[in-house]
CSV table of C-alpha atoms and ligand atoms in Angstrom, one decimal:
chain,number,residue,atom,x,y,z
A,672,UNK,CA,-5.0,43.4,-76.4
A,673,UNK,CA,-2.0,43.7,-75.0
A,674,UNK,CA,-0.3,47.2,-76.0
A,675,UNK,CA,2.2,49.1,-74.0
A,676,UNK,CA,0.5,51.9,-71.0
A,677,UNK,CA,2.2,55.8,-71.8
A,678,UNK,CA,2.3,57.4,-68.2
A,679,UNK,CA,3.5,61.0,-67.7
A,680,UNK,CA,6.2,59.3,-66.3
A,681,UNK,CA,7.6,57.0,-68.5
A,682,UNK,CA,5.9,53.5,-70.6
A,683,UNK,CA,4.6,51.1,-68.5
A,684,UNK,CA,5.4,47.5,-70.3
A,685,UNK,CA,2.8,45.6,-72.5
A,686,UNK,CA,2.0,43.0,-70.0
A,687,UNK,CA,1.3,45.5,-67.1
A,688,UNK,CA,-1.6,44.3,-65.0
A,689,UNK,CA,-1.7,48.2,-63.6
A,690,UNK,CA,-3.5,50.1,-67.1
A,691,UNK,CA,-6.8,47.8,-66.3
A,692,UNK,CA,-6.5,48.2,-62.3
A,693,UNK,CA,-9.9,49.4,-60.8
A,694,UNK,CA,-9.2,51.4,-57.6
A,695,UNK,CA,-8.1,49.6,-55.0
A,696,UNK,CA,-10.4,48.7,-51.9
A,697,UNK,CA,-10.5,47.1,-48.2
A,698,UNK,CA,-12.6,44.3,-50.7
A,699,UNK,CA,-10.1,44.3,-53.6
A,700,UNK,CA,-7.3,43.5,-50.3
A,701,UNK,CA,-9.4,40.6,-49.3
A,702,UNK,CA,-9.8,39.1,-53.2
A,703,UNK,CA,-6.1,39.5,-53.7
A,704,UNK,CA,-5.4,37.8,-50.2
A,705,UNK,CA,-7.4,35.1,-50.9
A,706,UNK,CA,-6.2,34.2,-54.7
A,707,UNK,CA,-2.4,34.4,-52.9
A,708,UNK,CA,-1.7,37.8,-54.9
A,709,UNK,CA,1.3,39.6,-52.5
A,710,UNK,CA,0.1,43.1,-51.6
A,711,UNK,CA,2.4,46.0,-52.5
A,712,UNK,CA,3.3,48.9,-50.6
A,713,UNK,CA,5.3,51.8,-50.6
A,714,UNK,CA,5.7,55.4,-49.0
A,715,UNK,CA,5.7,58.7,-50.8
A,716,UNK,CA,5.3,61.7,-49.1
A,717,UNK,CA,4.6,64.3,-52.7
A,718,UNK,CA,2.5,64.1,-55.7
A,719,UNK,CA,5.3,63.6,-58.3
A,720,UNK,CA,6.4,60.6,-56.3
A,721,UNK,CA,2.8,59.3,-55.1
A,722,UNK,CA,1.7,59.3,-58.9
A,723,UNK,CA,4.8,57.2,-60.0
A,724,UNK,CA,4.0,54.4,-57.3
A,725,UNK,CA,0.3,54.7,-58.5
A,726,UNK,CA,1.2,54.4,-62.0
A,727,UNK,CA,3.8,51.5,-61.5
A,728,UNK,CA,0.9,49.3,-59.7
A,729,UNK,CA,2.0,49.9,-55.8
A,730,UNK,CA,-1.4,49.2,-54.5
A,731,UNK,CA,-1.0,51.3,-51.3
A,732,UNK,CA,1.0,54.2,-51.0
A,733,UNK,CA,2.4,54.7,-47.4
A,734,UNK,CA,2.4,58.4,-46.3
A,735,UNK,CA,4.7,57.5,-43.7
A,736,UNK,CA,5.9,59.6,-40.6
A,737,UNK,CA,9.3,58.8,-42.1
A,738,UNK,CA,9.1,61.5,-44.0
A,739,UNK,CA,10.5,63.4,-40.6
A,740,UNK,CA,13.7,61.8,-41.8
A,741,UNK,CA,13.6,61.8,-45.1
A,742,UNK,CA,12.0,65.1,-46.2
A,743,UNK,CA,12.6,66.8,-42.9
A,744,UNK,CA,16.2,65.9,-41.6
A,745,UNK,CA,15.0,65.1,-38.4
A,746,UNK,CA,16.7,62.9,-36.3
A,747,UNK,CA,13.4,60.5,-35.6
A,748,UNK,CA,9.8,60.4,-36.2
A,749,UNK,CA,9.1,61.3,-32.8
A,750,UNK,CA,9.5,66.1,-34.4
A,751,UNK,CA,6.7,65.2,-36.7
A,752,UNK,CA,3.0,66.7,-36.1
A,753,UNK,CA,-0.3,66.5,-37.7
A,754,UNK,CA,0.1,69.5,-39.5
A,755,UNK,CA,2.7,68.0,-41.3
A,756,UNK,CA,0.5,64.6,-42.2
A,757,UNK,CA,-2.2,66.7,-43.3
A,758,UNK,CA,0.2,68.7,-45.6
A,759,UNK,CA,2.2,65.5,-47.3
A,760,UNK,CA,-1.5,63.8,-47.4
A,761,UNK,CA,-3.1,65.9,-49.4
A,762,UNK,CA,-0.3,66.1,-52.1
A,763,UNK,CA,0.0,62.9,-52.2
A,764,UNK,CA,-3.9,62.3,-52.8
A,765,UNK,CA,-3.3,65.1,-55.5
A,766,UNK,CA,-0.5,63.4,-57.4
A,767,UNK,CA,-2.7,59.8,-57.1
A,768,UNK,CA,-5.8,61.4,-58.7
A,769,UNK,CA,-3.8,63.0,-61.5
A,770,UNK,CA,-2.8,59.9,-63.0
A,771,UNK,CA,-4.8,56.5,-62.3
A,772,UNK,CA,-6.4,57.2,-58.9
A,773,UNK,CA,-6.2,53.6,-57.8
A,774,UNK,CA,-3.9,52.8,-55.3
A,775,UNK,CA,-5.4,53.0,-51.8
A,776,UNK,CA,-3.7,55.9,-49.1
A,777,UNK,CA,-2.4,55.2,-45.8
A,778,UNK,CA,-1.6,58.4,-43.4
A,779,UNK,CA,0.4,57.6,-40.6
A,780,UNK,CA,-1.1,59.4,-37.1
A,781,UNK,CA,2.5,61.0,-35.5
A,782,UNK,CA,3.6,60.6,-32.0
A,783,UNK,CA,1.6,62.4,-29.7
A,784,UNK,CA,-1.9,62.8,-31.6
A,785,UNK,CA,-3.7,59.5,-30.6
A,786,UNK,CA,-2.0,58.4,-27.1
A,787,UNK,CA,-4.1,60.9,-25.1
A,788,UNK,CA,-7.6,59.4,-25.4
A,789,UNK,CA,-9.8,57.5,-28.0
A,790,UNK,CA,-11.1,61.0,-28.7
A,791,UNK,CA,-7.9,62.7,-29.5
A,792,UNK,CA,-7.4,59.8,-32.0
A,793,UNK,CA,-10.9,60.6,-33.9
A,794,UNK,CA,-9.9,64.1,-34.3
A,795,UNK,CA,-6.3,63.6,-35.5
A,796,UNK,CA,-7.7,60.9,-38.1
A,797,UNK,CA,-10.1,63.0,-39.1
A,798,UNK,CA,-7.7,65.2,-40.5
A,799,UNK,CA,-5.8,63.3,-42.2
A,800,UNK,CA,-8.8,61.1,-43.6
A,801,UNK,CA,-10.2,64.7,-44.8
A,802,UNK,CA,-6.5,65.5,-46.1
A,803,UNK,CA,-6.8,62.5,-48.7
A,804,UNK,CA,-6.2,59.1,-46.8
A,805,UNK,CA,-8.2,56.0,-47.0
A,806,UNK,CA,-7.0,54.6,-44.0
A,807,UNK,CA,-5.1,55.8,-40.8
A,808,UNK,CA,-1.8,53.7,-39.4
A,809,UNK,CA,-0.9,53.9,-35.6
A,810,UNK,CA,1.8,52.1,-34.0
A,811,UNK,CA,1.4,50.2,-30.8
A,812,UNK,CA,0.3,47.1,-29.1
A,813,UNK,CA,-2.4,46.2,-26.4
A,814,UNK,CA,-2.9,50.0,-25.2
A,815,UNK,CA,-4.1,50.5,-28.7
A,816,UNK,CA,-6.8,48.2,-29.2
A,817,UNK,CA,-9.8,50.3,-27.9
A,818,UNK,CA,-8.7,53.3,-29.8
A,819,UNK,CA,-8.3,50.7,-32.8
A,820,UNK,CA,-12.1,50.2,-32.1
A,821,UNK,CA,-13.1,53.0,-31.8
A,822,UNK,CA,-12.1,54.8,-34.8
A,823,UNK,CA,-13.1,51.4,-36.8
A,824,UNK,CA,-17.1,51.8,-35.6
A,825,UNK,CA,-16.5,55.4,-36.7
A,826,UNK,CA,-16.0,54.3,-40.2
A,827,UNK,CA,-12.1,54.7,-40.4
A,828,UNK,CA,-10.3,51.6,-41.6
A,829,UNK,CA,-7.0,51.2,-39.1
A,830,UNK,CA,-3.6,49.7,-40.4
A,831,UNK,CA,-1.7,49.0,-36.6
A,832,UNK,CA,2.0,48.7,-36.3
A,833,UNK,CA,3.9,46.2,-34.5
A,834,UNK,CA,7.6,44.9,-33.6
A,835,UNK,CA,9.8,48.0,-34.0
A,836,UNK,CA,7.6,50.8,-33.9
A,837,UNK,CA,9.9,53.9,-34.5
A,838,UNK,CA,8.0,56.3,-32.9
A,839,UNK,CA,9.1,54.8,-29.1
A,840,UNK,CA,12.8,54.0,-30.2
A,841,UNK,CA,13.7,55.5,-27.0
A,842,UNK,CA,11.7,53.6,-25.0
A,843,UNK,CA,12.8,50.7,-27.1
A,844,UNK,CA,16.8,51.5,-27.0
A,845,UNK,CA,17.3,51.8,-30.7
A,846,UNK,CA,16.1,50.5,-34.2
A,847,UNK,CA,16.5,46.9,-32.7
A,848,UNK,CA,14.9,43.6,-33.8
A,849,UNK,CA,11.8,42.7,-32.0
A,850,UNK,CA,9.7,39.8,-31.0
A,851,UNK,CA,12.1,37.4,-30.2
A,852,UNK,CA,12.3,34.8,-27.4
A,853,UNK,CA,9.7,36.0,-24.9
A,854,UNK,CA,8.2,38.4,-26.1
A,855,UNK,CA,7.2,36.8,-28.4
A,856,UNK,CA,4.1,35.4,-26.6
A,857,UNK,CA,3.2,39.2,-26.3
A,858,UNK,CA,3.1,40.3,-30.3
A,859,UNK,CA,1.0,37.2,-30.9
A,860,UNK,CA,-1.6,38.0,-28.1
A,861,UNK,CA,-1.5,41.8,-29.3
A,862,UNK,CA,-2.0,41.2,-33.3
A,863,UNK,CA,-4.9,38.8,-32.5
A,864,UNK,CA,-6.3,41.8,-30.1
A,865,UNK,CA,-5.7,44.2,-33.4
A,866,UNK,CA,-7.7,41.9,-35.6
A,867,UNK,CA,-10.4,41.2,-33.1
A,868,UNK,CA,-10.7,45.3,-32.4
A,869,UNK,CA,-10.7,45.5,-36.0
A,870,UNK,CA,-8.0,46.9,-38.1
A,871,UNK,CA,-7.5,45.2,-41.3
A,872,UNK,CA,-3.9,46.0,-41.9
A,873,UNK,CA,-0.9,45.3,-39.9
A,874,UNK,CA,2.6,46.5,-40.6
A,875,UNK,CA,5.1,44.1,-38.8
A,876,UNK,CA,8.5,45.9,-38.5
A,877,UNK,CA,11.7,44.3,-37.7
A,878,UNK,CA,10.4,40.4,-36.9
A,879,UNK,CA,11.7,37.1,-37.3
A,880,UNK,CA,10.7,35.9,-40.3
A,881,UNK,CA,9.1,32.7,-38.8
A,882,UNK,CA,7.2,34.7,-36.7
A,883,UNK,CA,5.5,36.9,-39.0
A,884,UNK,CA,4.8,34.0,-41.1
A,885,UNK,CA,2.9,32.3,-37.9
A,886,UNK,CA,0.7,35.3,-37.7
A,887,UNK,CA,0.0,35.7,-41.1
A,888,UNK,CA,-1.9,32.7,-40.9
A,889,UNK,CA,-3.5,33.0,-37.2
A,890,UNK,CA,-4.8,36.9,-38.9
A,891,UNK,CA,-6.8,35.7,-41.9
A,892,UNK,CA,-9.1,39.1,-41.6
A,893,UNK,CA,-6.0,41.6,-41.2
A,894,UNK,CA,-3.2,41.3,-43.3
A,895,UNK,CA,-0.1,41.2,-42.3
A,896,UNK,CA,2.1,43.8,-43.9
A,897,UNK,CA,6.4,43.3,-43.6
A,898,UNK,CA,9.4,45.4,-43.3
A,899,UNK,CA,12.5,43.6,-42.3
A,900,UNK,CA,9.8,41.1,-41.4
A,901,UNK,CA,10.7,38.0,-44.0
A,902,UNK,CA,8.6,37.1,-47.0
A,903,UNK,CA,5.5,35.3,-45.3
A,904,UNK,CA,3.9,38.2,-45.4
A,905,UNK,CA,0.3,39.0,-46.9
A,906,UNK,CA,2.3,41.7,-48.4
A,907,UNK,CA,5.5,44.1,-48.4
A,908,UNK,CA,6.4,48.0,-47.7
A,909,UNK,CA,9.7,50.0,-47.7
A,910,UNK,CA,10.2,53.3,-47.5
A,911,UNK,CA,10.6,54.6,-50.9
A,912,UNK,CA,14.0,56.5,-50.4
A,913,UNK,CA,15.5,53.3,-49.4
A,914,UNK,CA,14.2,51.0,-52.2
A,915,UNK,CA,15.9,53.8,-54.3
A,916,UNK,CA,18.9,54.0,-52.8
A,917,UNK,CA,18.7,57.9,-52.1
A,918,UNK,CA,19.1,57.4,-48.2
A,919,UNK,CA,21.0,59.7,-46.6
A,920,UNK,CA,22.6,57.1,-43.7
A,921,UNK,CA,22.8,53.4,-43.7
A,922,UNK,CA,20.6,51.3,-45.6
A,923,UNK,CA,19.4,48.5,-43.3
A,924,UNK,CA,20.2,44.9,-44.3
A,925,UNK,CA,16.8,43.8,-45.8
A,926,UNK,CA,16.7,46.4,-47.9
A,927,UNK,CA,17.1,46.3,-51.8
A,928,UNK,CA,18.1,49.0,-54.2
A,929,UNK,CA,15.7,48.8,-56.9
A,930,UNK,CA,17.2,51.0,-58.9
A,931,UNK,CA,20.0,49.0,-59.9
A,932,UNK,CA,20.0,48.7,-63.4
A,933,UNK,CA,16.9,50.5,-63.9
A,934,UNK,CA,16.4,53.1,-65.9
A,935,UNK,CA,13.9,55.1,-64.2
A,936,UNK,CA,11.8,55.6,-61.2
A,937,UNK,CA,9.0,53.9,-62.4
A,938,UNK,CA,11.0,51.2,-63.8
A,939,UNK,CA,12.2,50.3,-60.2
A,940,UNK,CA,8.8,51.0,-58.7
A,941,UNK,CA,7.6,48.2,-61.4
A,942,UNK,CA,10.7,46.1,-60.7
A,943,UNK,CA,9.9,46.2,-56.6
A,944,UNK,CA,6.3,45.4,-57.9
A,945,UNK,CA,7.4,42.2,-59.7
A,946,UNK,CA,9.6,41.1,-56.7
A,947,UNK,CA,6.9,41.0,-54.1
A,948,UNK,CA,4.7,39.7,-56.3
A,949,UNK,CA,6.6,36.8,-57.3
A,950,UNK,CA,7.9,36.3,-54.3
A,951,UNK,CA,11.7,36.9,-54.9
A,952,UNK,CA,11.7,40.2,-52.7
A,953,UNK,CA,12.4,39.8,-49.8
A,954,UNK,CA,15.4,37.5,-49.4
A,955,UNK,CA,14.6,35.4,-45.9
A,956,UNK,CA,18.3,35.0,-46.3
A,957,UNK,CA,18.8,38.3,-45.6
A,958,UNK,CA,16.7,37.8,-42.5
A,959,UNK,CA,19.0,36.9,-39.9
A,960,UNK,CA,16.6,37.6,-36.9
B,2364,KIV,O1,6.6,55.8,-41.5
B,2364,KIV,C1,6.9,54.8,-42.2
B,2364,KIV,O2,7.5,54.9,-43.3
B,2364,KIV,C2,6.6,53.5,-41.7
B,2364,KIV,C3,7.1,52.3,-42.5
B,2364,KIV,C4,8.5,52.1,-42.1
B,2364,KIV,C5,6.3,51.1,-42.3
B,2364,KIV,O3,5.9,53.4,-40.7
């Protein structure tokens, strides 16, 4: 049968593999990674927004610390607490259940609520695992790996974060490309650390293409998730603002407004969906790094 999908927010179109989608899983992940199926991502921080993504076939919805930018007006990530993620979590977990309740929730620990000890990391992703998420993000390299581990035994899946991690862009001297030249040699060693502690997702942020292409393949059991990363990837995330062209400052370069010619939300959603999955978002071209 191949009739159209009526969402609360708009029709999805006849061919839309989304109206038979079973909820989506760590094992659903691995099946897609291993038939060469792109993995979708995006963020959304409320329930209106969360239930669009969900309903236009974004397989995990981001509940990204961004949101200290985007939905806050702060000047960083680094302003944003727990209380916060535990607020934006749960509606987002709302707004997924009210329409299909498939796609699979990331919350994203802020700065300051898993640095102190592997203890301090429990608690904080307790919350936000009893808030609504499926999984918990934290950005960082080889200082992170026993915390990785640790939550991971405990029975919380961990997406890391490596390249440009935004919550240290001080330390890092701005929202610069990262993992070239020599330290290089130091993201590979710390994403095979990641996968060997045991997260199962990584976000690579601002990293030459070739690169994040080389560890896709040397992270077969953790896959590799880009953002200005180039499109060798396991799979793709932006933050929804930008793919929508609502940002209040500069869009960076990699970035593409989906809503160009679009009628509606969920139309671009769709339309970013399509890209990854056939592979013509993102543009390595637009990849100078
Ligand atoms: O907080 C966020 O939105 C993120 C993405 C940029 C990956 O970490």
């Amino acid at each position: 049968m191949n009739t159209s999908t009526v969402t609360p927010y708009g029709t999805l179109p006849p061919a839309s593999p989304v109206a038979a989608r079973k909820p989506i899983s760590l094992p659903r992940l691995n099946e897609m990674r291993e038939r060469g199926e792109k993995i979708t991502m995006l963020t959304a921080y409320d329930a209106t927004f969360a239930a669009v993504a969900d309903a236009a076939g974004v397989e995990c919805i981001l509940v990204g610390d961004s949101l200290g930018m985007v939905c806050q007006g702060l000047p960083s990530t680094v302003g944003v607490t727990l209380d916060t993620m535990r607020y934006h979590t749960e509606s987002v977990a709302r707004g997924v259940r009210r329409v299909q309740g498939t796609s699979w929730i990331i919350g994203d620990l802020p700065f300051g609520t898993y640095q102190e000890s592997r203890e301090q990391a429990l608690r904080s992703a307790t919350v936000l695992m009893q808030a609504g998420a499926h999984m918990v993000k934290l950005e960082g390299g080889g200082w992170t790996t026993e915390t990785v581990r640790f939550l991971v035994e405990r029975g919380i899946p961990v997406c890391a974060h490596l390249g440009l991690t935004p919550q240290t862009v001080h330390a890092l001297g701005g929202y610069r490309v990262q993992g070239r030249g020599d330290s290089a040699d130091r993201l590979r060693q710390e994403a095979l650390a990641l996968q060997d502690a045991g997260a199962s997702m990584l976000v690579l942020e601002m990293v030459p293409a070739a690169l994040s292409a080389e560890l896709t393949r040397a992270l077969p059991r953790c896959h590799t998730i880009g953002i200005g990363a180039g499109h060798g990837t396991a799979g793709q995330v932006l933050v929804m603002h930008d793919m929508l062209g609502v940002n209040l400052g500069k869009n960076p370069k990699f970035v593409r407004n989906f809503m160009t010619g679009q009628n509606s939300v969920l139309d671009a959603m769709s339309a970013y969906v399509r890209a990854v999955k056939d592979g013509s978002f993102p543009d390595n071209a637009l990849h100078a790094w």
